Coordinates of C-alpha atoms and ligand atoms in Angstrom, one line a residue:
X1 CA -10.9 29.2 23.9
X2 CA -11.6 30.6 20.4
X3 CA -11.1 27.8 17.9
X4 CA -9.4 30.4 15.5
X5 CA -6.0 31.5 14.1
X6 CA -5.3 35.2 13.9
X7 CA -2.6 35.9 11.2
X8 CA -0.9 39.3 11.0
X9 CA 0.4 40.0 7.3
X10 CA 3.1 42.1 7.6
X11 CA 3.5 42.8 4.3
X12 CA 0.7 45.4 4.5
X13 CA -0.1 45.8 7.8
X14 CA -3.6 43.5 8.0
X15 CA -4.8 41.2 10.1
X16 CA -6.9 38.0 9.3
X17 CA -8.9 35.3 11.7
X18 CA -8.8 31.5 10.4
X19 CA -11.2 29.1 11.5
X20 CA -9.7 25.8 13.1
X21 CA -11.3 22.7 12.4
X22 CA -10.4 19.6 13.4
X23 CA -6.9 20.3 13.8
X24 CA -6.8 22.1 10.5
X25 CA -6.6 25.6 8.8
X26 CA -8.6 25.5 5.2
X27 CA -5.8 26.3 2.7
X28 CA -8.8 27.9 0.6
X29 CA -9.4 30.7 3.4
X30 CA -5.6 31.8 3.2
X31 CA -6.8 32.9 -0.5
X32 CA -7.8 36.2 0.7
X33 CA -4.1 36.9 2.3
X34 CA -3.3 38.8 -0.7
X35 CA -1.1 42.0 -1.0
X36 CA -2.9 44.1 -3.9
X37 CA -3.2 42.2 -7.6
X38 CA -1.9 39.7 -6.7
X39 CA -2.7 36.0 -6.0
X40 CA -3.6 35.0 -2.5
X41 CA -1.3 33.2 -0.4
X42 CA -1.1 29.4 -0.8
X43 CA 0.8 26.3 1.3
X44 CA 3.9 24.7 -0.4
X45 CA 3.7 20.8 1.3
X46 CA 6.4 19.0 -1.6
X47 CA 5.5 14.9 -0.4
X48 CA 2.3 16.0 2.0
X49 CA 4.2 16.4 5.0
X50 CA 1.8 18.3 6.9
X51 CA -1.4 18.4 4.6
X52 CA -5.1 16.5 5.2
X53 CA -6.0 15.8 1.9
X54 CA -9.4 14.2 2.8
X55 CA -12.3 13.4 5.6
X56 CA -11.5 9.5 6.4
X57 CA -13.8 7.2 8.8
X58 CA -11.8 4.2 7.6
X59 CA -8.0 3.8 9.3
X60 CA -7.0 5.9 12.6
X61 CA -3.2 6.3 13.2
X62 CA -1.4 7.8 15.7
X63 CA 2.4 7.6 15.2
X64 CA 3.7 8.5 18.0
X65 CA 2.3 6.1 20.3
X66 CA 2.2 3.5 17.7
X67 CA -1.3 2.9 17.2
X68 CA -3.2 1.3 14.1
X69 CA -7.0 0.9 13.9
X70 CA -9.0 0.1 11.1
X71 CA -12.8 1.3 11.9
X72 CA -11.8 1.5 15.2
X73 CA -10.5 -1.7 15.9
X74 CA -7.1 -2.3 17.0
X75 CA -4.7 -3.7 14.8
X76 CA -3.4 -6.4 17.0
X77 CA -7.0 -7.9 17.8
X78 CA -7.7 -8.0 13.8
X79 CA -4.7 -9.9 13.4
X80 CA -5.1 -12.5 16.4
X81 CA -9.0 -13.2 15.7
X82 CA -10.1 -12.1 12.1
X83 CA -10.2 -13.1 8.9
X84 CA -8.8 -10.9 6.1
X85 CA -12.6 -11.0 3.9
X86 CA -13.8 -10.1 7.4
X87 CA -11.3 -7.3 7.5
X88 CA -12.3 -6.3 3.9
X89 CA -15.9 -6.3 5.1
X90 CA -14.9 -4.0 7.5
X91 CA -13.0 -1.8 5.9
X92 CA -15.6 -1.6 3.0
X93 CA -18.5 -1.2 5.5
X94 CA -17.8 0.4 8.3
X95 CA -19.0 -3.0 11.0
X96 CA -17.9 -6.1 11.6
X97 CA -20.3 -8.9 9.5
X98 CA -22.8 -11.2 11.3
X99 CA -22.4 -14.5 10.3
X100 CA -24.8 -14.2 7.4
X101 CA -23.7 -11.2 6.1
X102 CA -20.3 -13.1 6.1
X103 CA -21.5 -15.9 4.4
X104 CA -22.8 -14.5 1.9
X105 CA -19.2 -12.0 1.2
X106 CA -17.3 -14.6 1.1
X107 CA -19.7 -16.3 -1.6
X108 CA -19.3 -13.6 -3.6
X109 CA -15.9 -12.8 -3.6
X110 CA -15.6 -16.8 -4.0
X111 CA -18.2 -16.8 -6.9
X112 CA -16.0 -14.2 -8.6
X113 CA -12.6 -15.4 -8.6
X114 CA -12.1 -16.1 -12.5
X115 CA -11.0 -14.1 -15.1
X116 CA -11.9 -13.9 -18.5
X117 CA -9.7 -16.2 -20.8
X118 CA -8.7 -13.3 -23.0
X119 CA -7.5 -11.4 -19.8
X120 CA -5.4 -14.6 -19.2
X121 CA -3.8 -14.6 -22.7
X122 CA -3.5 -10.6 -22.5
X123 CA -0.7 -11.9 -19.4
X124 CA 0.8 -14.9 -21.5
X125 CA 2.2 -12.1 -23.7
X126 CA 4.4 -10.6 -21.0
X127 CA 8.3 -11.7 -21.7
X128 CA 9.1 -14.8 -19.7
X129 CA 11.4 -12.1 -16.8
X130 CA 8.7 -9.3 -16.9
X131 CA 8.0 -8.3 -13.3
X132 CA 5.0 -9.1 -11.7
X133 CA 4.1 -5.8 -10.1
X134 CA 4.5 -4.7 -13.8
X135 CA 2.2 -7.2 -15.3
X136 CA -0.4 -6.9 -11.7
X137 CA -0.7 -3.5 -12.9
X138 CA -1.4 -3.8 -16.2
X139 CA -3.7 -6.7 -15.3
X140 CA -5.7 -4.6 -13.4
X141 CA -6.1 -1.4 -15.7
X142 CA -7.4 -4.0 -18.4
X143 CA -10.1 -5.1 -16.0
X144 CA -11.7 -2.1 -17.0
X145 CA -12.1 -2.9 -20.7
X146 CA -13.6 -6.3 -19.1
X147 CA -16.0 -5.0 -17.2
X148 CA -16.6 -1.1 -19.1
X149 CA -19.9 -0.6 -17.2
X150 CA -17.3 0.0 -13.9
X151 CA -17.1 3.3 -15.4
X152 CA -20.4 4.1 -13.8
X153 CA -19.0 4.8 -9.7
X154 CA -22.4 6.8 -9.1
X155 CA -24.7 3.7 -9.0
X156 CA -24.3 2.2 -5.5
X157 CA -24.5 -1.7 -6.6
X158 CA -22.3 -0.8 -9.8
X159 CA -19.6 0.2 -7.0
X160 CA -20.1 -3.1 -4.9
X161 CA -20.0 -4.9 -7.8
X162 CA -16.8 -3.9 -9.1
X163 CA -15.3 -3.9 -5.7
X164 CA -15.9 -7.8 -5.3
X165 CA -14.4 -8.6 -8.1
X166 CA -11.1 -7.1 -7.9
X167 CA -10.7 -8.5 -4.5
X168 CA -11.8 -11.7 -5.6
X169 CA -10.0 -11.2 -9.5
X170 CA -6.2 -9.9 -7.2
X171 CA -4.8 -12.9 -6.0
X172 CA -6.1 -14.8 -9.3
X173 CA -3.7 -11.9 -11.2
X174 CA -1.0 -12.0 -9.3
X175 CA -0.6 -15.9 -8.9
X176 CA -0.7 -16.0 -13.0
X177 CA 1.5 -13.2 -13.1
X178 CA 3.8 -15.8 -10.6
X179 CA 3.2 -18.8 -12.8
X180 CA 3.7 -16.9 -16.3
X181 CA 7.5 -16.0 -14.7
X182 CA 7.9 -19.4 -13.6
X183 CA 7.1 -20.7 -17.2
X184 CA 4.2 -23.0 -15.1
X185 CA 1.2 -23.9 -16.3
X186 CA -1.9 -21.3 -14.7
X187 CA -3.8 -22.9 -11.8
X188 CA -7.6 -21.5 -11.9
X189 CA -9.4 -21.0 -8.6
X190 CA -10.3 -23.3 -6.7
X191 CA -13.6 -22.2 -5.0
X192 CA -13.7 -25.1 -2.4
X193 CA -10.6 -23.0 -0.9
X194 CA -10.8 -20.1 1.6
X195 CA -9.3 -17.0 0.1
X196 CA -5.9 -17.3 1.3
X197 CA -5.7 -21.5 0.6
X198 CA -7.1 -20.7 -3.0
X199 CA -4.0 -17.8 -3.8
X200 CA -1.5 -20.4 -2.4
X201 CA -2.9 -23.3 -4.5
X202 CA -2.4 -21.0 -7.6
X203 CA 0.7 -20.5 -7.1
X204 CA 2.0 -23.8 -6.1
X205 CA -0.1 -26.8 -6.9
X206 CA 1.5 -29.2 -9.7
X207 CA 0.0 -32.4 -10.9
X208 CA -1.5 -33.4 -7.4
X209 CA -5.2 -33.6 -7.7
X210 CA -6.0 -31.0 -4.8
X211 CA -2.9 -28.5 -3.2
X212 CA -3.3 -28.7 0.6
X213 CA -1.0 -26.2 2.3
X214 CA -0.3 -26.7 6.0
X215 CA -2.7 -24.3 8.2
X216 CA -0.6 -22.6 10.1
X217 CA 1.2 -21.1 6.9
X218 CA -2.0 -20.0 5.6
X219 CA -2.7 -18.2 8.9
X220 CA 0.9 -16.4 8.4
X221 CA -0.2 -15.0 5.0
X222 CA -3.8 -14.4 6.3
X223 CA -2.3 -12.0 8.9
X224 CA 0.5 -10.4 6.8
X225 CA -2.6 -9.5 4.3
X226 CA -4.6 -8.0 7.2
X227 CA -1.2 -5.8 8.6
X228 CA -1.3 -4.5 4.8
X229 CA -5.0 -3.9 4.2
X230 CA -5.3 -0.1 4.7
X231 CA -3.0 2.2 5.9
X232 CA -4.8 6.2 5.8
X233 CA -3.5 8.1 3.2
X234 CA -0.2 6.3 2.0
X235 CA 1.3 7.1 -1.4
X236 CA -0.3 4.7 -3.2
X237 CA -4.1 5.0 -1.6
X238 CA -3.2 8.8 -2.6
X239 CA -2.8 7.9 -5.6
X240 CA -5.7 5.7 -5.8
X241 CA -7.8 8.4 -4.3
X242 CA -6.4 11.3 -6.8
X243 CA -6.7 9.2 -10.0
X244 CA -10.4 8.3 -8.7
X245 CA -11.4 12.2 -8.4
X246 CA -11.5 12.4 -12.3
X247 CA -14.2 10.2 -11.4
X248 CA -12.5 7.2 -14.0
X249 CA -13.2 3.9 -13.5
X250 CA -12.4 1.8 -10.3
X251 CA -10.1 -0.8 -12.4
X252 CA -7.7 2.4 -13.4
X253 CA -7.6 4.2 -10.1
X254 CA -6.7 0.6 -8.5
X255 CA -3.8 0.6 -11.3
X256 CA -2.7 3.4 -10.6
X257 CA -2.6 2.3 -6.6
X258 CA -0.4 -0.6 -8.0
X259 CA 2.3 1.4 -9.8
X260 CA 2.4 3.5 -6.7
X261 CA 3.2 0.4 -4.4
X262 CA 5.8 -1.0 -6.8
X263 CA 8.1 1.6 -5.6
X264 CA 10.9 1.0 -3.5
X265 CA 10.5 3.7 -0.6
X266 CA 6.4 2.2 -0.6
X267 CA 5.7 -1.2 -0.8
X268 CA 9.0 -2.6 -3.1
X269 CA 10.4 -1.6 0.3
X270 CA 10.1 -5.4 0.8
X271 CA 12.0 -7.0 -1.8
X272 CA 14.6 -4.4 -1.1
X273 CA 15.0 -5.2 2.1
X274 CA 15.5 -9.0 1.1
X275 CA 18.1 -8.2 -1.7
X276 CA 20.0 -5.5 1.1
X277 CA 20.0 -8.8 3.5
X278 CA 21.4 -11.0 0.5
X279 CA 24.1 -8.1 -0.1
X280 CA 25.3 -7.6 3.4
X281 CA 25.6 -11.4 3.8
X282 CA 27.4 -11.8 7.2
X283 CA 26.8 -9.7 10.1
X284 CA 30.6 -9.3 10.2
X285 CA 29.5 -7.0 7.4
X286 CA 27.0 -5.1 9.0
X287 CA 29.4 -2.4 10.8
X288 CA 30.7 -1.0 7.1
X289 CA 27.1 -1.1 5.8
X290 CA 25.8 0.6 8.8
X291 CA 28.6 3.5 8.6
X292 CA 27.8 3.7 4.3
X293 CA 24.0 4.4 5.2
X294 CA 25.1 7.1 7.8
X295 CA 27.6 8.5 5.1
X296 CA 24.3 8.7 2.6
X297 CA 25.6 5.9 -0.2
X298 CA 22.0 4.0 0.8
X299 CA 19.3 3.3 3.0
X300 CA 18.4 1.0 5.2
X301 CA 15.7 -0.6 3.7
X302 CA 12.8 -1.2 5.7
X303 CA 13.8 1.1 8.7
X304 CA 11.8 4.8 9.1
X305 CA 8.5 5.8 8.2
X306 CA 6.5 8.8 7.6
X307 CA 4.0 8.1 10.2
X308 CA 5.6 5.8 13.0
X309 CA 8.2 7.6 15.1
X310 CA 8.5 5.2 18.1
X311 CA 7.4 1.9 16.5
X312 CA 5.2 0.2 13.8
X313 CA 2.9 -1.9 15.2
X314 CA 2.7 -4.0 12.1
X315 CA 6.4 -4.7 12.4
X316 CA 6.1 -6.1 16.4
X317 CA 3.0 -9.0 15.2
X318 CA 5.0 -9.5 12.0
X319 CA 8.2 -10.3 14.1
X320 CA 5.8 -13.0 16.0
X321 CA 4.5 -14.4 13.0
X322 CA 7.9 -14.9 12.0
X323 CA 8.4 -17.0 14.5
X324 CA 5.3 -19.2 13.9
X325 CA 6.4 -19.7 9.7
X326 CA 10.2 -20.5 10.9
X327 CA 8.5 -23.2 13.1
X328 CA 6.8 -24.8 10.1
X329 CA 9.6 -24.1 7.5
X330 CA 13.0 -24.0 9.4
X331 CA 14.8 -20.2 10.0
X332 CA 15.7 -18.8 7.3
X333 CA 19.4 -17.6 7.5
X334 CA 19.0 -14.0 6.6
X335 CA 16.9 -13.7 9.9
X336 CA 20.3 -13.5 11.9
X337 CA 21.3 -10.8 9.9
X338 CA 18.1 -8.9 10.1
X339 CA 18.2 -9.0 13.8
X340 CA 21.7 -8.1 14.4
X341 CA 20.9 -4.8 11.9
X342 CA 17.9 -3.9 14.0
X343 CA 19.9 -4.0 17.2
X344 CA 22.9 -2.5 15.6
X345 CA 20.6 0.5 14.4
X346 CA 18.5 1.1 17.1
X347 CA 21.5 1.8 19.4
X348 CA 23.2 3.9 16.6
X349 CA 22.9 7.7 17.6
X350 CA 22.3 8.0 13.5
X351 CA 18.9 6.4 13.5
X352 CA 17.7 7.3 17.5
X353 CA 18.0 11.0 16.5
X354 CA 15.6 10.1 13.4
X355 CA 13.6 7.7 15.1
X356 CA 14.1 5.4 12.5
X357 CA 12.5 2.3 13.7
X358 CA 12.2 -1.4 11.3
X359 CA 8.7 -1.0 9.7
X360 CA 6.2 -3.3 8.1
X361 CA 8.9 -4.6 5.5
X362 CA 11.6 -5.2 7.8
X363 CA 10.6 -8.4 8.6
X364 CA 7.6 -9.7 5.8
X365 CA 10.3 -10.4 3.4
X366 CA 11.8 -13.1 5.6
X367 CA 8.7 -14.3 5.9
X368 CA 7.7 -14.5 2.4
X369 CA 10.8 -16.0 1.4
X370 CA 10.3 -18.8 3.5
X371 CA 6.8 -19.4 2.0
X372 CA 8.6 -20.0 -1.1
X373 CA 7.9 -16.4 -2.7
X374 CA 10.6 -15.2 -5.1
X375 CA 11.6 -11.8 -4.3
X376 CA 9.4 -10.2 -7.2
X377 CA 6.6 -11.8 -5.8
X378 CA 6.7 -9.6 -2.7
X379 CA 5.3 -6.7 -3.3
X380 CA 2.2 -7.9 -5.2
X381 CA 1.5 -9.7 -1.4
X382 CA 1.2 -6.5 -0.8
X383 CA -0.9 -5.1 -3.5
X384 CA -3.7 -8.2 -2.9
X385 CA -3.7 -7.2 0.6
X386 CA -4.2 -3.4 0.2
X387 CA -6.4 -3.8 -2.8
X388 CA -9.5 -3.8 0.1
X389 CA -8.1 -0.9 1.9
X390 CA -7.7 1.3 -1.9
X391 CA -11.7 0.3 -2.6
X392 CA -12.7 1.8 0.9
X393 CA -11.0 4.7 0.4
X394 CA -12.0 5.3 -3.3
X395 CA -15.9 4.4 -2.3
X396 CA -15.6 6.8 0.8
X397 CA -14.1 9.3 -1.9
X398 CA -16.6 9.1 -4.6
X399 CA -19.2 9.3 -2.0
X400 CA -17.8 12.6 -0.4
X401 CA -19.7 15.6 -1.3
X402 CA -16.5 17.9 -0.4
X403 CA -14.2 16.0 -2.5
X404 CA -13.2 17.5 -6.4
X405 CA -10.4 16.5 -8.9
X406 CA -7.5 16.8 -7.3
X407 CA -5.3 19.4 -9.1
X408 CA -2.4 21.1 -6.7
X409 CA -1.0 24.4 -7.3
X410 CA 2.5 25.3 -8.1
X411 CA 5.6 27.5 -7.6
X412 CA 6.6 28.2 -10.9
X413 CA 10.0 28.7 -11.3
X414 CA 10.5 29.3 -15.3
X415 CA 11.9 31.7 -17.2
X416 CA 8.4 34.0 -18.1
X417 CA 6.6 35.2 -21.7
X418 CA 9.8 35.7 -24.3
X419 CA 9.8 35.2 -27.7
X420 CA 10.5 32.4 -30.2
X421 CA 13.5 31.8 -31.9
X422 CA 14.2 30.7 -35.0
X423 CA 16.2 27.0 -35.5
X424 CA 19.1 28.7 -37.6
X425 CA 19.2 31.5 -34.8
X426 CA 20.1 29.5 -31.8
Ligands
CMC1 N1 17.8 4.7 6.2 C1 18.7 5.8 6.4 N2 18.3 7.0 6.6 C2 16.9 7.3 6.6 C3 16.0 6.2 6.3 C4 16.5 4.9 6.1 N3 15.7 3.9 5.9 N4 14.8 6.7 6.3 C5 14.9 8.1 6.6 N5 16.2 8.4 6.7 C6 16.8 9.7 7.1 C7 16.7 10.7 6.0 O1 17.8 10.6 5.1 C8 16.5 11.9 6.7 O2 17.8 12.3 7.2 P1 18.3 13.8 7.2 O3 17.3 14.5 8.2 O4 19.7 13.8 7.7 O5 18.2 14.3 5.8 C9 15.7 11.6 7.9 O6 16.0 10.2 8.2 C10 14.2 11.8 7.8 O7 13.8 11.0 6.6 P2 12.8 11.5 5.5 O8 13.2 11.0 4.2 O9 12.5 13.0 5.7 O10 11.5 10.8 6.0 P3 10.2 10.6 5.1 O11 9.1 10.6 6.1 O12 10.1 11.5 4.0 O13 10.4 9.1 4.5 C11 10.4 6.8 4.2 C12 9.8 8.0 5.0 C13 9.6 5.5 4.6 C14 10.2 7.0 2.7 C15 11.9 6.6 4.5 O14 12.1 6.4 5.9 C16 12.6 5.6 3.7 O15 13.0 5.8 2.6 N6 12.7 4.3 4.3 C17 13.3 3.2 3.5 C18 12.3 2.6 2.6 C19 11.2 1.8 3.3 O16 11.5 1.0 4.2 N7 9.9 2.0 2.9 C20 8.8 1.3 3.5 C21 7.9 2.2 4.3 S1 6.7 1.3 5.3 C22 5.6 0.5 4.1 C23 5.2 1.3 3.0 O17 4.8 2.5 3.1 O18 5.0 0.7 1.9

């Protein structure tokens, strides 16, 4: 077997052998399918659907048989036995830490969890209802004026550096971003805290002296943070990885990440799928909503993917770690209605012929809610638990001799060279 493709052109007549690598044609080497003058031919891929944009050792999907694996490792045994700095190690470095090596991340993130106090004011001027993905993104892009020697990605420690502080620097944002909307006093770091403990005593601790929250809840968020950490090349790791080819600063490609997320069909997904749950409000209500999404007024939030056509894997541990919150914090109500829409749909000829199956925000929200989150407050879970996953993929970009600004082509479709017209002649 010749790992080739032979293209006839039958436009003039000629025929053309395209080398096959790795499951791919080179879009460059279809350049030289050209009839006369003019340009070569070129792929049209509106949204990516069947485009490699990038080499990738990081995250290994295979939708179909609803597999996940960061470096490797399945999804399900990072979730049952890691940590998510251990994950972030991972991610970042390609192995699993030894215990030193551990250690001494976590000190570091730990170490760096602060943020300047002008960086805290720059938040206090949001409005009192600004939304928090809105103010995590602008957060983020100031970083950079924090911390201007980031614009240097070539030097090795520079990168490392910069990479430990936005994790550690994330959930400090977004838990001021939480408390500035609340009106609340901001809670600094506590660095006596693990990661997860410290984000959740941000948020929530008051006038008691140290905020303790209960174990298994912090083992909840720990897992929904690992399920989120990288998933390949998403829209908003795309976007990471194409704002990072200009070669800018870490701070604004992560930004840029963040605006991505904050979209509905992305990662808003989640608070969307809370609000849809709030609106439908009694599964006697489900039938009409079910037959409006099949008549096109909406979507089911939370249900299809790009990717997954049998089943996200995140979605099956997140359903069990539902479970294991609602033990702690008592069921909360919209879970009835959740379940009776997944059953509904997955019977429904509608979303079996689309393999539309309940995806990673299906469920989180339900969980989130019951850990207290507002609905807002959602998607910059997210955002703190991808924020590792972004930084692998920008490092493994900057570091990849075939990468170059990324700059698509276009179909134009204008009206061509004509000339200008006077105001009073229009
Ligand atoms: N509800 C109803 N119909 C849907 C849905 C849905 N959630 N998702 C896809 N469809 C239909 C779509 O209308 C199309 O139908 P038709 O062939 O008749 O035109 C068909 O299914 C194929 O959909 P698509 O839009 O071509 O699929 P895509 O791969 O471009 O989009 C998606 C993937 C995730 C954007 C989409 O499924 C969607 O909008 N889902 C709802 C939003 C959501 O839950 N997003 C979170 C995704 S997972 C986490 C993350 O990425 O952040």
């Amino acid at each position: 077997m010749t790992d080739t493709l032979s293209v006839r052109d039958n436009r003039t007549g000629r025929d053309y052998e395209l080398a096959i690598t790795d499951g791919t044609i080179r879009a460059a080497d279809l350049k030289q399918i050209a009839v006369g003058d003019e340009p070569g031919l070129a792929t049209y891929d509106p949204g990516f659907v069947n485009t490699a944009s990038c080499r990738s050792a990081i995250t290994f999907i295979d939708g179909d048989a609803g597999i996940l694996e960061y470096r490797g490792y399945p999804i399900e045994q990072l979730a049952e036995h890691s940590t998510f700095l251990e994950v972030s190690y991972l991610l970042l470095n390609g192995e699993l830490p030894s215990q030193d090596q551990l250690d001494s991340w976590v000190h570091n993130i730990t170490y760096h969890t602060f943020i300047h106090e002008n960086l805290k004011q720059f938040i206090q001027g949001f409005r009192y209802d600004a939304h928090p993905m809105g103010m995590l993104m602008a957060s983020v892009s100031a970083l950079s004026t924090f911390y201007p020697t980031a614009s240097n990605i070539s030097d090795p420690e520079n990168r490392q550096l910069q990479i430990t502080r936005m994790i550690a620097k994330m959930p400090t944002l977004g838990a001021f971003a939480y408390r500035h909307q609340q009106g609340k006093p901001y809670v600094y770091p506590d660095n006596e805290l693990s990661y997860t403990a410290n984000f959740l005593a941000m948020l929530f601790k008051m006038s008691e002296p140290a905020y303790k929250a209960d174990e298994r809840l912090i083992k909840a968020l720990e897992v929904l943070f690992i399920l989120h950490a990288d998933h390949e090349q998403n829209c908003s790791t795309n976007a990471v990885r194409s704002v990072g080819s200009s070669q800018v600063d870490p701070y604004s490609a992560v930004a840029a990440g963040v605006g991505a997320l904050y979209g509905p069909l992305h990662g808003g997904a989640n608070e969307a799928v809370l609000a849809m749950l709030r609106r439908i409000r009694s599964t006697d209500n489900i039938p009409d909503f079910i037959e409006g999404v099949k008549g096109g007024k909406e979507k089911l939030m939370g249900f299809g993917h790009r990717v997954y056509k049998n089943h996200d894997p995140r979605a099956t541990i997140i359903k069990k770690a539902c479970d294991d919150v609602f033990e702690v914090t008592g069921v909360n109500p919209l879970l009835k209605i959740a379940q009776e829409l997944e059953k509904i749909a997955l019977e429904d000829e509608y979303f079996v012929k689309r393999k539309l199956y309940p995806n990673v925000d299906f469920y989180s929200g339900l969980i989130y809610e019951a850990l207290q989150f507002p609905p807002e407050m959602f998607t910059v879970l997210f955002a703190i638990g991808r924020t590792p996953g972004w930084l692998a993929q920008w490092s493994e970009l900057v570091q990849d001799k075939e990468q170059k600004i990324a700059r698509p082509k276009q179909i134009y479709t204008g009206i061509r060279t004509r000339d200008f017209v006077p105001i009073n002649e229009r």
